[in-house]
């Protein structure tokens, strides 16, 4: 039905949004840092999305959308870059608030080294698959800049949280890529990705989501600091 994509987004974010006002969490106080961070990162990923859609790397079955198309993307796809990151950053915020994960920073070298090597091998092996290649290169660039230039200390913590977020990623992206539906909401050109799927989900989607999560988290933390200084 035409509201399928919109309902997926709604049910993904609604619990997190309501819980944001819980007195023990007060994530509502972090809305401004979040929207600034997600807005900055969304500009890059939406441009990527528009470009890939125009090239036919992927396309959308509009029978599952309300029908409003902006720059070749359904409105729901634009909202995806706000709603999904909101749930992800909220989850990180909650885990970070109640659990001390700082000791995990000792594993940053391992996480960055292993992830970079895997992505580099995949990029070389599938250099002719544009979705695979771009996703691998963006992930490599993000990890190397964060680790060696910006000296980010929370890469392992974020990686652990993202692994936990896969529990939500699988059903959400599963439906988007066709699980339980007559046809996928998002369709992929088999010539542009390596063809490995988690159920119906191209594995590139998970790596894409990982890079997006790290980037938004980085800016979120920066804007948090600025906000706290202003309020302090």
Coordinates of C-alpha atoms in Angstrom, one line a residue:
X1 CA 0.0 0.0 0.0
X2 CA 1.1 3.6 -0.6
X3 CA 1.8 4.3 3.1
X4 CA 4.1 1.3 3.6
X5 CA 7.4 3.2 3.5
X6 CA 6.0 6.0 5.7
X7 CA 4.7 3.5 8.3
X8 CA 8.1 1.8 8.4
X9 CA 9.7 5.2 9.3
X10 CA 7.0 6.0 11.8
X11 CA 7.2 2.8 13.8
X12 CA 11.0 3.0 13.7
X13 CA 11.2 6.3 15.3
X14 CA 8.0 6.7 17.5
X15 CA 9.2 4.7 20.5
X16 CA 12.5 6.5 20.6
X17 CA 10.9 9.9 20.2
X18 CA 8.5 9.4 23.0
X19 CA 11.2 7.9 25.3
X20 CA 13.3 11.0 24.6
X21 CA 11.2 12.9 27.1
X22 CA 11.7 10.4 29.9
X23 CA 13.1 12.3 32.9
X24 CA 15.9 9.7 33.2
X25 CA 17.0 10.3 29.7
X26 CA 16.0 13.8 28.6
X27 CA 17.2 13.2 25.1
X28 CA 14.9 16.0 24.1
X29 CA 17.6 18.4 25.3
X30 CA 19.8 17.0 22.6
X31 CA 17.4 17.6 19.7
X32 CA 19.3 20.6 18.4
X33 CA 22.7 18.9 18.3
X34 CA 21.1 15.9 16.7
X35 CA 19.3 17.8 13.9
X36 CA 22.4 19.9 13.2
X37 CA 24.5 16.7 12.9
X38 CA 22.0 14.7 10.9
X39 CA 21.4 17.7 8.6
X40 CA 25.1 18.0 7.8
X41 CA 25.6 14.3 7.1
X42 CA 22.3 14.0 5.2
X43 CA 23.5 16.5 2.6
X44 CA 26.2 14.1 1.6
X45 CA 24.2 10.9 1.7
X46 CA 21.2 12.5 -0.1
X47 CA 23.4 13.7 -2.8
X48 CA 24.8 10.2 -3.1
X49 CA 21.3 8.8 -3.1
X50 CA 20.2 11.2 -5.9
X51 CA 23.2 10.3 -8.0
X52 CA 22.8 6.6 -7.6
X53 CA 19.1 6.8 -8.3
X54 CA 19.8 8.8 -11.5
X55 CA 22.3 6.2 -12.6
X56 CA 19.9 3.3 -12.0
X57 CA 22.0 1.8 -9.2
X58 CA 18.8 1.6 -7.3
X59 CA 15.2 2.7 -7.7
X60 CA 12.0 2.9 -5.7
X61 CA 8.6 1.1 -6.2
X62 CA 6.3 4.2 -5.8
X63 CA 3.3 2.0 -5.1
X64 CA 4.6 1.9 -1.5
X65 CA 5.1 5.6 -1.2
X66 CA 2.7 8.6 -0.9
X67 CA 3.9 9.7 -4.4
X68 CA 5.7 13.0 -3.6
X69 CA 9.0 12.9 -5.5
X70 CA 11.8 15.4 -4.8
X71 CA 14.9 15.4 -7.0
X72 CA 14.1 11.8 -8.0
X73 CA 13.6 10.5 -4.5
X74 CA 10.4 9.8 -2.7
X75 CA 9.7 12.1 0.3
X76 CA 10.1 9.1 2.5
X77 CA 13.6 8.6 1.3
X78 CA 14.5 12.2 2.4
X79 CA 12.9 11.5 5.8
X80 CA 14.9 8.3 6.1
X81 CA 18.0 10.3 6.7
X82 CA 16.5 11.9 9.8
X83 CA 14.2 9.3 11.3
X84 CA 16.6 6.3 11.1
X85 CA 19.6 8.2 12.5
X86 CA 17.4 9.6 15.3
X87 CA 16.8 6.1 16.5
X88 CA 20.4 5.1 16.1
X89 CA 21.8 8.2 18.0
X90 CA 19.1 7.8 20.7
X91 CA 20.2 4.2 21.2
X92 CA 23.8 5.2 21.5
X93 CA 22.9 8.1 23.9
X94 CA 21.1 5.7 26.2
X95 CA 23.8 3.0 26.2
X96 CA 26.5 5.6 26.8
X97 CA 24.5 7.1 29.6
X98 CA 24.0 3.9 31.6
X99 CA 27.1 1.9 30.7
X100 CA 30.8 2.8 30.9
X101 CA 32.2 1.6 27.6
X102 CA 35.4 3.8 27.6
X103 CA 37.6 0.8 28.2
X104 CA 36.7 -0.4 24.7
X105 CA 38.8 2.4 23.2
X106 CA 41.8 0.1 23.7
X107 CA 40.5 -1.9 20.7
X108 CA 40.3 1.0 18.3
X109 CA 43.4 0.0 16.5
X110 CA 42.1 -3.5 15.9
X111 CA 38.7 -2.4 14.8
X112 CA 40.1 0.2 12.4
X113 CA 42.8 -2.1 11.0
X114 CA 40.5 -5.1 10.4
X115 CA 37.6 -3.0 9.0
X116 CA 40.0 -1.1 6.7
X117 CA 41.6 -4.2 5.3
X118 CA 38.3 -5.9 4.7
X119 CA 36.9 -2.9 2.9
X120 CA 40.1 -2.4 0.9
X121 CA 40.1 -6.0 -0.3
X122 CA 36.4 -5.8 -1.2
X123 CA 37.0 -2.4 -3.1
X124 CA 39.8 -4.0 -5.1
X125 CA 37.8 -7.2 -5.8
X126 CA 34.6 -5.4 -6.8
X127 CA 36.0 -2.2 -8.3
X128 CA 33.5 -2.6 -11.2
X129 CA 30.5 -2.5 -8.8
X130 CA 29.9 1.1 -8.1
X131 CA 27.7 0.7 -4.9
X132 CA 30.3 -1.7 -3.4
X133 CA 33.3 0.4 -4.4
X134 CA 31.9 3.8 -3.2
X135 CA 30.6 2.2 0.1
X136 CA 34.0 0.6 0.8
X137 CA 36.0 3.7 0.0
X138 CA 33.8 6.0 2.1
X139 CA 34.1 3.6 5.1
X140 CA 37.8 3.4 4.7
X141 CA 38.1 7.2 4.5
X142 CA 35.8 7.8 7.5
X143 CA 37.7 5.3 9.7
X144 CA 41.2 6.5 8.8
X145 CA 40.3 10.2 9.2
X146 CA 38.6 9.5 12.6
X147 CA 41.4 7.4 13.9
X148 CA 44.6 9.0 12.6
X149 CA 43.6 12.6 12.1
X150 CA 40.8 13.4 14.5
X151 CA 42.0 10.9 17.1
X152 CA 38.4 9.8 17.9
X153 CA 38.4 7.5 20.9
X154 CA 34.9 6.0 20.7
X155 CA 35.2 4.1 17.4
X156 CA 34.9 0.7 19.2
X157 CA 32.1 1.8 21.4
X158 CA 30.2 3.1 18.3
X159 CA 30.9 -0.1 16.5
X160 CA 29.5 -2.2 19.3
X161 CA 26.4 -0.1 19.5
X162 CA 26.0 -0.4 15.7
X163 CA 26.2 -4.1 16.0
X164 CA 23.4 -4.1 18.5
X165 CA 21.4 -1.8 16.2
X166 CA 21.5 -4.5 13.6
X167 CA 18.7 -6.1 15.5
X168 CA 16.5 -3.2 14.3
X169 CA 18.3 -2.8 11.0
X170 CA 17.4 -6.3 9.8
X171 CA 13.6 -6.0 10.0
X172 CA 13.5 -2.3 8.8
X173 CA 15.9 -2.8 5.8
X174 CA 14.5 -6.3 5.3
X175 CA 11.0 -4.8 4.6
X176 CA 12.5 -2.0 2.4
X177 CA 14.3 -4.6 0.3
X178 CA 11.3 -6.9 0.0
X179 CA 10.9 -9.1 3.0
X180 CA 7.2 -9.8 3.4
X181 CA 6.2 -7.7 0.4
X182 CA 5.1 -8.6 -3.1
X183 CA 8.1 -6.6 -4.4
X184 CA 10.9 -4.6 -2.8
X185 CA 10.4 -0.9 -2.0
X186 CA 14.0 -0.3 -2.9
X187 CA 15.4 -2.3 -5.9
X188 CA 19.0 -2.7 -6.7
X189 CA 20.8 -3.2 -10.1
X190 CA 22.6 -6.5 -9.7
X191 CA 25.5 -5.2 -11.8
X192 CA 26.2 -2.5 -9.3
X193 CA 26.7 -4.5 -6.0
X194 CA 28.5 -7.7 -5.2
X195 CA 25.3 -9.7 -4.7
X196 CA 25.8 -10.8 -1.1
X197 CA 22.6 -10.4 0.9
X198 CA 21.6 -10.7 4.5
X199 CA 18.2 -12.2 3.9
X200 CA 17.0 -9.7 1.3
X201 CA 19.4 -6.9 2.3
X202 CA 22.6 -6.1 0.3
X203 CA 25.5 -6.3 2.7
X204 CA 26.6 -2.9 1.4
X205 CA 23.5 -1.4 3.1
X206 CA 24.9 -2.3 6.5
X207 CA 28.4 -0.9 5.7
X208 CA 26.7 2.3 4.3
X209 CA 24.7 2.6 7.5
X210 CA 27.8 2.1 9.6
X211 CA 29.6 5.0 7.9
X212 CA 26.6 7.2 8.2
X213 CA 26.2 6.4 11.9
X214 CA 29.8 7.2 12.7
X215 CA 29.7 10.5 10.8
X216 CA 26.5 11.7 12.5
X217 CA 27.7 10.6 15.9
X218 CA 30.9 12.6 15.4
X219 CA 29.1 15.8 14.6
X220 CA 26.5 15.1 17.3
X221 CA 29.2 14.9 20.0
X222 CA 30.7 18.2 18.7
X223 CA 27.4 20.0 18.7
X224 CA 26.7 18.6 22.2
X225 CA 29.8 20.2 23.5
X226 CA 28.9 23.6 21.9
X227 CA 25.4 23.4 23.3
X228 CA 26.6 22.5 26.8
X229 CA 29.0 25.5 26.8
X230 CA 26.2 27.8 25.6
X231 CA 23.9 26.6 28.3
X232 CA 26.6 26.5 31.0

